[in-house]
Amino acid sequence: MQISETTSSERPTSKSGCCSMPRRYLVAFLAFLGFWNVYALRVNLSVAIVAMTSNYTVTLDNGTVIQKRDFDWDSKTRGLLLSSFFYGYIITQIPGGWLGARVGGALLFGAGIASTALLTLLTPLAATGGVTFLFVLRVLEGVFEGVTYPCIHAVWARWAPPMERSKLATLAFSGSYVGTVVALPLSGYLAKHVGWPYVFYVF
């Protein structure tokens, strides 16, 4: 199977409907937002798990103050849960590129992000169900998010002229770093002031 590269002279110079910028830059910006989102979804448990396993005080109706924690997970269990995402992530690296070329990179990219986001919303429910449920959920998140990086190259093969490919890819991939920088401190703030479940509802 061959994927032809379209040069800038062969590519339509259509503009996006909402502004005057070329559509390939709009695609790059949307990919930037997509990577921002998936990396925020990736790191949220790293912060939330601290609040999930830390002691906090509860005052009973009779005035008694007790110490409790939501989940009594030891360091081995926490490490297993934090690494579980990557067990799934590594599975779809090569299939993600192949599927992107077959079904379309943009479609697969969006489906991967949407599926990961939906599973993230279920994280608090899975955690209350037990370690096994949360482990399986995180593996599935890794499976769906694992297609995002490989399949985006199929998008550039269609939308990016060869001379601009590096620039557009850099713009898109920088979203992963911005997402990490924003999500880590904001997750800590949410876990402290609102509650750890909201870390997974916001991201």
Short mmCIF file of C-alpha atoms in Angstrom, two decimals:
data_model
loop_
_atom_site.label_atom_id
_atom_site.label_comp_id
_atom_site.label_asym_id
_atom_site.label_seq_id
_atom_site.Cartn_x
_atom_site.Cartn_y
_atom_site.Cartn_z
CA MET A 1 0.00 0.00 0.00
CA GLN A 2 1.40 3.39 -0.96
CA ILE A 3 0.46 6.72 0.51
CA SER A 4 1.17 9.50 -1.93
CA GLU A 5 2.51 12.80 -0.69
CA THR A 6 0.80 15.86 -2.02
CA THR A 7 3.02 18.86 -2.54
CA SER A 8 2.00 22.39 -1.65
CA SER A 9 1.46 23.19 -5.33
CA GLU A 10 -0.91 20.25 -5.72
CA ARG A 11 -2.87 20.96 -2.54
CA PRO A 12 -5.98 23.16 -2.58
CA THR A 13 -5.44 26.48 -0.86
CA SER A 14 -8.90 26.45 0.70
CA LYS A 15 -9.55 28.55 3.76
CA SER A 16 -11.52 27.52 6.80
CA GLY A 17 -15.02 28.87 6.98
CA CYS A 18 -14.61 30.66 10.31
CA CYS A 19 -11.41 32.55 9.55
CA SER A 20 -8.87 33.28 6.85
CA MET A 21 -6.22 30.78 7.98
CA PRO A 22 -5.55 27.75 5.77
CA ARG A 23 -7.42 24.66 6.88
CA ARG A 24 -4.25 22.72 7.58
CA TYR A 25 -3.45 25.17 10.40
CA LEU A 26 -6.93 24.72 11.82
CA VAL A 27 -6.38 20.95 11.70
CA ALA A 28 -3.06 21.40 13.51
CA PHE A 29 -4.74 23.53 16.19
CA LEU A 30 -7.50 20.95 16.69
CA ALA A 31 -4.83 18.25 16.98
CA PHE A 32 -3.09 20.47 19.57
CA LEU A 33 -6.30 20.54 21.62
CA GLY A 34 -6.69 16.80 21.19
CA PHE A 35 -3.22 16.05 22.54
CA TRP A 36 -3.79 18.55 25.34
CA ASN A 37 -6.87 16.55 26.31
CA VAL A 38 -5.38 13.06 26.13
CA TYR A 39 -2.33 13.99 28.17
CA ALA A 40 -4.51 15.58 30.82
CA LEU A 41 -6.48 12.32 30.88
CA ARG A 42 -3.25 10.37 31.18
CA VAL A 43 -1.77 12.14 34.21
CA ASN A 44 -4.88 12.82 36.29
CA LEU A 45 -4.66 9.58 38.27
CA SER A 46 -1.04 10.35 39.18
CA VAL A 47 -2.29 13.27 41.28
CA ALA A 48 -5.69 11.98 42.34
CA ILE A 49 -4.29 8.76 43.77
CA VAL A 50 -2.52 10.77 46.47
CA ALA A 51 -5.84 12.13 47.73
CA MET A 52 -7.53 8.76 47.26
CA THR A 53 -5.08 7.01 49.60
CA SER A 54 -4.30 9.78 52.12
CA ASN A 55 -5.73 10.02 55.63
CA TYR A 56 -8.24 12.75 56.43
CA THR A 57 -10.25 13.63 59.50
CA VAL A 58 -13.99 13.13 59.88
CA THR A 59 -16.05 14.53 62.76
CA LEU A 60 -18.96 12.31 63.74
CA ASP A 61 -22.30 13.57 65.05
CA ASN A 62 -21.23 12.88 68.62
CA GLY A 63 -18.14 15.03 68.22
CA THR A 64 -15.69 12.17 67.82
CA VAL A 65 -12.89 12.90 65.35
CA ILE A 66 -11.55 9.92 63.42
CA GLN A 67 -8.92 9.38 60.75
CA LYS A 68 -9.93 7.55 57.57
CA ARG A 69 -8.94 7.11 53.95
CA ASP A 70 -11.03 6.24 50.91
CA PHE A 71 -8.75 3.45 49.65
CA ASP A 72 -6.24 1.44 51.64
CA TRP A 73 -3.84 0.66 48.80
CA ASP A 74 -0.21 -0.13 49.51
CA SER A 75 2.65 1.18 47.39
CA LYS A 76 2.72 -1.95 45.21
CA THR A 77 -0.96 -1.60 44.36
CA ARG A 78 -0.57 2.11 43.61
CA GLY A 79 2.36 1.39 41.34
CA LEU A 80 0.38 -1.30 39.52
CA LEU A 81 -2.54 1.06 38.95
CA LEU A 82 -0.33 3.90 37.74
CA SER A 83 1.49 1.64 35.28
CA SER A 84 -1.63 -0.15 34.02
CA PHE A 85 -2.36 2.59 31.50
CA PHE A 86 0.84 1.81 29.62
CA TYR A 87 0.07 -1.91 29.39
CA GLY A 88 -2.77 -0.97 27.09
CA TYR A 89 -0.96 1.96 25.48
CA ILE A 90 1.83 -0.16 24.05
CA ILE A 91 -0.61 -2.61 22.45
CA THR A 92 -2.07 -0.15 19.94
CA GLN A 93 1.05 1.69 18.80
CA ILE A 94 1.58 -0.29 15.59
CA PRO A 95 -2.11 -1.11 14.95
CA GLY A 96 -2.90 2.58 15.42
CA GLY A 97 -0.79 3.58 12.44
CA TRP A 98 -2.23 0.83 10.26
CA LEU A 99 -5.82 1.67 11.22
CA GLY A 100 -5.18 5.37 10.66
CA ALA A 101 -4.16 4.64 7.08
CA ARG A 102 -7.13 2.34 6.54
CA VAL A 103 -10.07 4.17 8.13
CA GLY A 104 -8.73 7.72 8.26
CA GLY A 105 -6.44 9.35 10.78
CA ALA A 106 -8.85 12.10 11.81
CA LEU A 107 -11.69 9.66 12.52
CA LEU A 108 -9.48 7.35 14.57
CA PHE A 109 -7.87 10.28 16.41
CA GLY A 110 -11.26 11.61 17.47
CA ALA A 111 -12.58 8.17 18.40
CA GLY A 112 -9.52 7.49 20.54
CA ILE A 113 -9.89 10.74 22.46
CA ALA A 114 -13.65 10.36 22.94
CA SER A 115 -13.34 6.77 24.18
CA THR A 116 -10.58 7.67 26.63
CA ALA A 117 -12.60 10.61 27.95
CA LEU A 118 -15.69 8.44 28.46
CA LEU A 119 -13.70 5.82 30.36
CA THR A 120 -12.13 8.54 32.51
CA LEU A 121 -15.58 9.65 33.64
CA LEU A 122 -16.15 6.11 34.90
CA THR A 123 -12.95 6.08 36.98
CA PRO A 124 -14.54 6.96 40.36
CA LEU A 125 -17.15 4.24 39.86
CA ALA A 126 -14.49 1.69 38.88
CA ALA A 127 -12.37 2.62 41.90
CA THR A 128 -15.23 1.94 44.29
CA GLY A 129 -15.70 -1.43 42.60
CA GLY A 130 -12.18 -2.50 43.50
CA VAL A 131 -8.60 -2.56 42.28
CA THR A 132 -9.34 -5.04 39.49
CA PHE A 133 -12.04 -2.85 37.94
CA LEU A 134 -9.82 0.22 38.05
CA PHE A 135 -6.87 -1.71 36.62
CA VAL A 136 -8.93 -2.97 33.67
CA LEU A 137 -10.36 0.51 33.08
CA ARG A 138 -6.91 2.09 32.95
CA VAL A 139 -5.67 -0.60 30.55
CA LEU A 140 -8.61 0.16 28.25
CA GLU A 141 -7.84 3.87 28.45
CA GLY A 142 -4.32 3.09 27.32
CA VAL A 143 -5.61 0.97 24.43
CA PHE A 144 -7.78 3.80 23.09
CA GLU A 145 -5.28 6.57 23.72
CA GLY A 146 -2.51 4.51 22.16
CA VAL A 147 -3.87 5.08 18.65
CA THR A 148 -3.68 8.87 18.83
CA TYR A 149 0.03 9.37 18.19
CA PRO A 150 0.41 6.85 15.32
CA CYS A 151 -2.79 7.79 13.49
CA ILE A 152 -2.04 11.51 13.46
CA HIS A 153 0.67 10.83 10.87
CA ALA A 154 -2.04 9.72 8.46
CA VAL A 155 -3.62 13.15 8.98
CA TRP A 156 -0.38 14.91 8.07
CA ALA A 157 0.04 12.74 4.98
CA ARG A 158 -3.22 14.25 3.73
CA TRP A 159 -3.21 17.79 5.12
CA ALA A 160 0.42 18.89 5.46
CA PRO A 161 2.66 19.81 2.53
CA PRO A 162 6.08 18.15 2.96
CA MET A 163 7.83 21.48 3.58
CA GLU A 164 5.38 22.37 6.40
CA ARG A 165 4.97 18.94 7.94
CA SER A 166 7.50 19.42 10.73
CA LYS A 167 6.03 22.78 11.71
CA LEU A 168 2.45 21.54 11.82
CA ALA A 169 3.39 18.35 13.68
CA THR A 170 5.33 20.35 16.27
CA LEU A 171 2.33 22.61 16.84
CA ALA A 172 0.06 19.60 17.33
CA PHE A 173 2.41 17.60 19.56
CA SER A 174 3.11 20.59 21.81
CA GLY A 175 -0.43 20.14 23.11
CA SER A 176 0.76 17.09 25.02
CA TYR A 177 3.23 19.18 27.02
CA VAL A 178 0.74 21.97 27.66
CA GLY A 179 -1.85 19.44 28.77
CA THR A 180 0.57 17.93 31.27
CA VAL A 181 1.66 21.30 32.66
CA VAL A 182 -1.93 22.46 33.11
CA ALA A 183 -3.45 19.20 34.34
CA LEU A 184 -0.97 18.37 37.10
CA PRO A 185 -1.43 21.49 39.28
CA LEU A 186 -5.13 21.83 38.48
CA SER A 187 -5.72 18.20 39.44
CA GLY A 188 -4.08 18.87 42.79
CA TYR A 189 -6.27 21.92 43.34
CA LEU A 190 -9.45 20.02 42.50
CA ALA A 191 -8.51 17.06 44.69
CA LYS A 192 -7.85 19.33 47.67
CA HIS A 193 -10.73 21.80 47.42
CA VAL A 194 -13.53 19.90 45.65
CA GLY A 195 -12.73 16.21 45.96
CA TRP A 196 -10.68 13.69 44.02
CA PRO A 197 -13.61 12.40 41.87
CA TYR A 198 -13.82 15.82 40.21
CA VAL A 199 -10.32 15.36 38.84
CA PHE A 200 -11.79 12.74 36.51
CA TYR A 201 -14.95 14.72 35.77
CA VAL A 202 -13.12 17.90 34.74
CA PHE A 203 -10.50 16.17 32.60
#
